[in-house]
PDB file of C-alpha atoms in Angstrom:
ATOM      1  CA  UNK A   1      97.525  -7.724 141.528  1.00 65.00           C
ATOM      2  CA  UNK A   2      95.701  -9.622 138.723  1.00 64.00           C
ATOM      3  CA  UNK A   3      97.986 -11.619 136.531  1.00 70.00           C
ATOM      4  CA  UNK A   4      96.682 -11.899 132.919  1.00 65.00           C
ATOM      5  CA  UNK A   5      98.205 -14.369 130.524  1.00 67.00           C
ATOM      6  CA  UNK A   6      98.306 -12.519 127.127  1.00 68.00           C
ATOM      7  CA  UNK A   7      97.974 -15.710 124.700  1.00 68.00           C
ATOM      8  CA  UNK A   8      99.451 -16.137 121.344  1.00 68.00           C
ATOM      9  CA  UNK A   9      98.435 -12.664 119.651  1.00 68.00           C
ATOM     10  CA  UNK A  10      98.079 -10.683 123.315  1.00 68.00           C
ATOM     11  CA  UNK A  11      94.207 -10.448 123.490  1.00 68.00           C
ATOM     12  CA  UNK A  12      93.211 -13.130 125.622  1.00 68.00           C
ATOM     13  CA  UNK A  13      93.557 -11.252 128.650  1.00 66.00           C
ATOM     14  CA  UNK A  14      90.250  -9.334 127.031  1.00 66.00           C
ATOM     15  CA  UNK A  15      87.680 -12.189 126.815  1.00 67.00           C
ATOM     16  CA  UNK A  16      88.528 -13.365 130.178  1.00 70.00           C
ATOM     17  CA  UNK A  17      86.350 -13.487 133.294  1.00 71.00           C
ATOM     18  CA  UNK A  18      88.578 -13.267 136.563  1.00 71.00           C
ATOM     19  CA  UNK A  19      89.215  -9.701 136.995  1.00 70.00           C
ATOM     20  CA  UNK A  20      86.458  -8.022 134.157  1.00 75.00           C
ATOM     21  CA  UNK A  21      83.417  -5.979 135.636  1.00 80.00           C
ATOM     22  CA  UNK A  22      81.052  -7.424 132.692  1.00 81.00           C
ATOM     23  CA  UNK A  23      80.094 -10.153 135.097  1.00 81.00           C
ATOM     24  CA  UNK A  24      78.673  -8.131 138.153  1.00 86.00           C
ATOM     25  CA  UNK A  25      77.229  -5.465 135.435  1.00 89.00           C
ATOM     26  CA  UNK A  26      75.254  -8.626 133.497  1.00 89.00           C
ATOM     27  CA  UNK A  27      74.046  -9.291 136.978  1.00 92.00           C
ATOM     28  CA  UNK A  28      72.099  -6.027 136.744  1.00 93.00           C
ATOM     29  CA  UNK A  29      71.679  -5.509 133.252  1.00 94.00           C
ATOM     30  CA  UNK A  30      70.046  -8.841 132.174  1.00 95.00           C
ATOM     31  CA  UNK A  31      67.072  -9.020 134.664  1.00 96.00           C
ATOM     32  CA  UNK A  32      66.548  -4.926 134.232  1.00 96.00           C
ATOM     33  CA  UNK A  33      66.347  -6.221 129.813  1.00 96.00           C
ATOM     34  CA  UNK A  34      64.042  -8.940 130.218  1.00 96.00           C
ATOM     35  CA  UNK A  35      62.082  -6.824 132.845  1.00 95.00           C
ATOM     36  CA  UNK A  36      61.932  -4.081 130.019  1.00 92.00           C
ATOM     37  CA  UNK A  37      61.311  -6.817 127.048  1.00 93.00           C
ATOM     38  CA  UNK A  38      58.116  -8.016 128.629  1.00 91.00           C
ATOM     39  CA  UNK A  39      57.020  -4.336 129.817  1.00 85.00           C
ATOM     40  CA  UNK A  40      57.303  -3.363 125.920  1.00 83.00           C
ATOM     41  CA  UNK A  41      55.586  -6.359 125.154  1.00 83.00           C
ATOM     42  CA  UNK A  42      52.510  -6.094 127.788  1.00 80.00           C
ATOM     43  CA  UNK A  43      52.056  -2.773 126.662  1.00 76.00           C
ATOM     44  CA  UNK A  44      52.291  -2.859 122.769  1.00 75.00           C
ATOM     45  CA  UNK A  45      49.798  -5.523 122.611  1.00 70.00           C
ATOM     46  CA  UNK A  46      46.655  -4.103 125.472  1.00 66.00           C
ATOM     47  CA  UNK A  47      45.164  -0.847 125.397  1.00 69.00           C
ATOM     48  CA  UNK A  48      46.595  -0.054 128.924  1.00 63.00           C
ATOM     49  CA  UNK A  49      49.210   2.400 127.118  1.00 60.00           C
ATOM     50  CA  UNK A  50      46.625   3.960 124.851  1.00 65.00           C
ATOM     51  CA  UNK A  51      45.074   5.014 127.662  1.00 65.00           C
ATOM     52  CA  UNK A  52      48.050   6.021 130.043  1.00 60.00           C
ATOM     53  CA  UNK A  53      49.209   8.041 127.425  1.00 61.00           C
ATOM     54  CA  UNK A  54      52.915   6.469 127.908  1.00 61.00           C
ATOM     55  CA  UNK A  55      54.407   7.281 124.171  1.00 61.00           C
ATOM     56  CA  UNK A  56      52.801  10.972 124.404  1.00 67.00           C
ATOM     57  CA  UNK A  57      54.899  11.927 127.957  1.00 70.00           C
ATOM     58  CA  UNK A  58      57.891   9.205 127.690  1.00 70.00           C
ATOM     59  CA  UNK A  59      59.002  10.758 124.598  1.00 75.00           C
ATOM     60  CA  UNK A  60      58.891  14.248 125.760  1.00 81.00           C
ATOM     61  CA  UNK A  61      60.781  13.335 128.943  1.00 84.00           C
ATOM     62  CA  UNK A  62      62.838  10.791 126.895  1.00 84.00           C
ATOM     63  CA  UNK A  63      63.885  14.691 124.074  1.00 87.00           C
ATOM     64  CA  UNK A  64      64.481  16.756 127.139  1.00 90.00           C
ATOM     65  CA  UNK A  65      66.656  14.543 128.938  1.00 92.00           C
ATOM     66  CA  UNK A  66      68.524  14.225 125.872  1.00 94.00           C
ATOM     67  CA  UNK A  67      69.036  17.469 125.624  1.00 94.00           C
ATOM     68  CA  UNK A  68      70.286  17.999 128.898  1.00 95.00           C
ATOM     69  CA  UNK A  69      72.517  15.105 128.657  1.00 95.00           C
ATOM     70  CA  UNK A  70      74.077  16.328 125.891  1.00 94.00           C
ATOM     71  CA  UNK A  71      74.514  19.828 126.840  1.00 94.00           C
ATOM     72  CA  UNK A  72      76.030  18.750 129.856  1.00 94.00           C
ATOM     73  CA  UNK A  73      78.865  16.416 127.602  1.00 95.00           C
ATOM     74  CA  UNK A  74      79.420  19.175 125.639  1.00 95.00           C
ATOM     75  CA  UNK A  75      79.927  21.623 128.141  1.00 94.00           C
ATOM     76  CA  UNK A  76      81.976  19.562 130.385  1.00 95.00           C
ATOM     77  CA  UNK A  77      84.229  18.545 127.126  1.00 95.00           C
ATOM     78  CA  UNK A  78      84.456  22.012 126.548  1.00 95.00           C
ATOM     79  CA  UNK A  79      86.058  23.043 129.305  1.00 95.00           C
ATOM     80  CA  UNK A  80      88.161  20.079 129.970  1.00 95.00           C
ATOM     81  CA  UNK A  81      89.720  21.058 126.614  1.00 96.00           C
ATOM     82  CA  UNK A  82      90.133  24.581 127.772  1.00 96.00           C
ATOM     83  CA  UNK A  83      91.991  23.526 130.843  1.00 97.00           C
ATOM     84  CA  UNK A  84      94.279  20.889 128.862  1.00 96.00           C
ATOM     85  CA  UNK A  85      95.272  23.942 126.111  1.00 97.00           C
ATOM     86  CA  UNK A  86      95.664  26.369 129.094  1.00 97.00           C
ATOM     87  CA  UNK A  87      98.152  23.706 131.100  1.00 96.00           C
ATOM     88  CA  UNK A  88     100.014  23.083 127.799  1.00 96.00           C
ATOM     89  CA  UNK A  89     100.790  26.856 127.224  1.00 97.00           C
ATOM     90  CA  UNK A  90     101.949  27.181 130.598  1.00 97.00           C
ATOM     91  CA  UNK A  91     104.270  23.921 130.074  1.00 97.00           C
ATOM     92  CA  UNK A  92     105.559  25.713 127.147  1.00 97.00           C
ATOM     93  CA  UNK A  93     106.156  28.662 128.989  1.00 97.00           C
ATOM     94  CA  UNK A  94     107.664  27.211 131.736  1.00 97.00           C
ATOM     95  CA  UNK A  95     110.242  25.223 129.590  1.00 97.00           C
ATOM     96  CA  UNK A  96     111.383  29.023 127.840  1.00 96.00           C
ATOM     97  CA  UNK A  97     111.467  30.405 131.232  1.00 96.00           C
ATOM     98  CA  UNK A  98     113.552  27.161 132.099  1.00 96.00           C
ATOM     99  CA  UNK A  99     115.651  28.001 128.921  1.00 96.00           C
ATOM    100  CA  UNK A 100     116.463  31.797 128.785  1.00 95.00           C
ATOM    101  CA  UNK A 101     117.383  30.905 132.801  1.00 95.00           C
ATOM    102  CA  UNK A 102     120.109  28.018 131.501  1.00 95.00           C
ATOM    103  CA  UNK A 103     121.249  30.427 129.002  1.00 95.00           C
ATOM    104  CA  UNK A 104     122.071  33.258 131.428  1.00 94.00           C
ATOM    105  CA  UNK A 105     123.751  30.991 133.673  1.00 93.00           C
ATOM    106  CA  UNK A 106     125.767  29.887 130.790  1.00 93.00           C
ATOM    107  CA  UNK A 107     126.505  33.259 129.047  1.00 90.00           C
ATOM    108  CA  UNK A 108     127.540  34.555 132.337  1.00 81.00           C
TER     109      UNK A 108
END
């Protein structure tokens, strides 16, 4: 188990290193940005994307995955709400079952 020291106003423990993930994911995230920095570069400057057509397909593949994405966020939201009412009617439930059996036991 990771011991975190909390410091004087308990937020310490959330700039430091030993134990965070941001460390391995800068590892992949830094090299992938600069790779993407100089891509965006190369091809603002040359014809070379003019001529590829990269803006004309990227930002129709760019929309529909988008739209996907978010359908799929919705959806899954959706019915991840659904379930949580549906368990919390049956707790409810439950606990007046749980109730009117108490009360029988008591009245009799």
């Amino acid at each position: 188990m990771i011991q975190y020291r909390s410091g004087k106003y308990g937020l310490l423990f959330a700039c430091s290193l030993k134990g965070s993930v941001f460390p391995k994911a800068m590892m992949w995230a830094v090299p992938h940005a600069v790779l993407t920095a100089c891509l965006h570069y190369l091809l603002s400057d040359s014809n070379a994307a003019k001529s590829a057509g990269v803006g004309d397909v990227g930002s129709n593949v760019l929309g529909g995955f988008s739209f996907i994405l978010g359908f799929l966020i919705v959806f899954r939201s959706q019915q991840a709400y659904a379930r949580w009412w549906e368990g919390g009617t049956l707790l409810q439930q439950l606990r007046g079952e749980w109730f009117n059996a108490f009360s029988s036991c008591i009245a009799f």
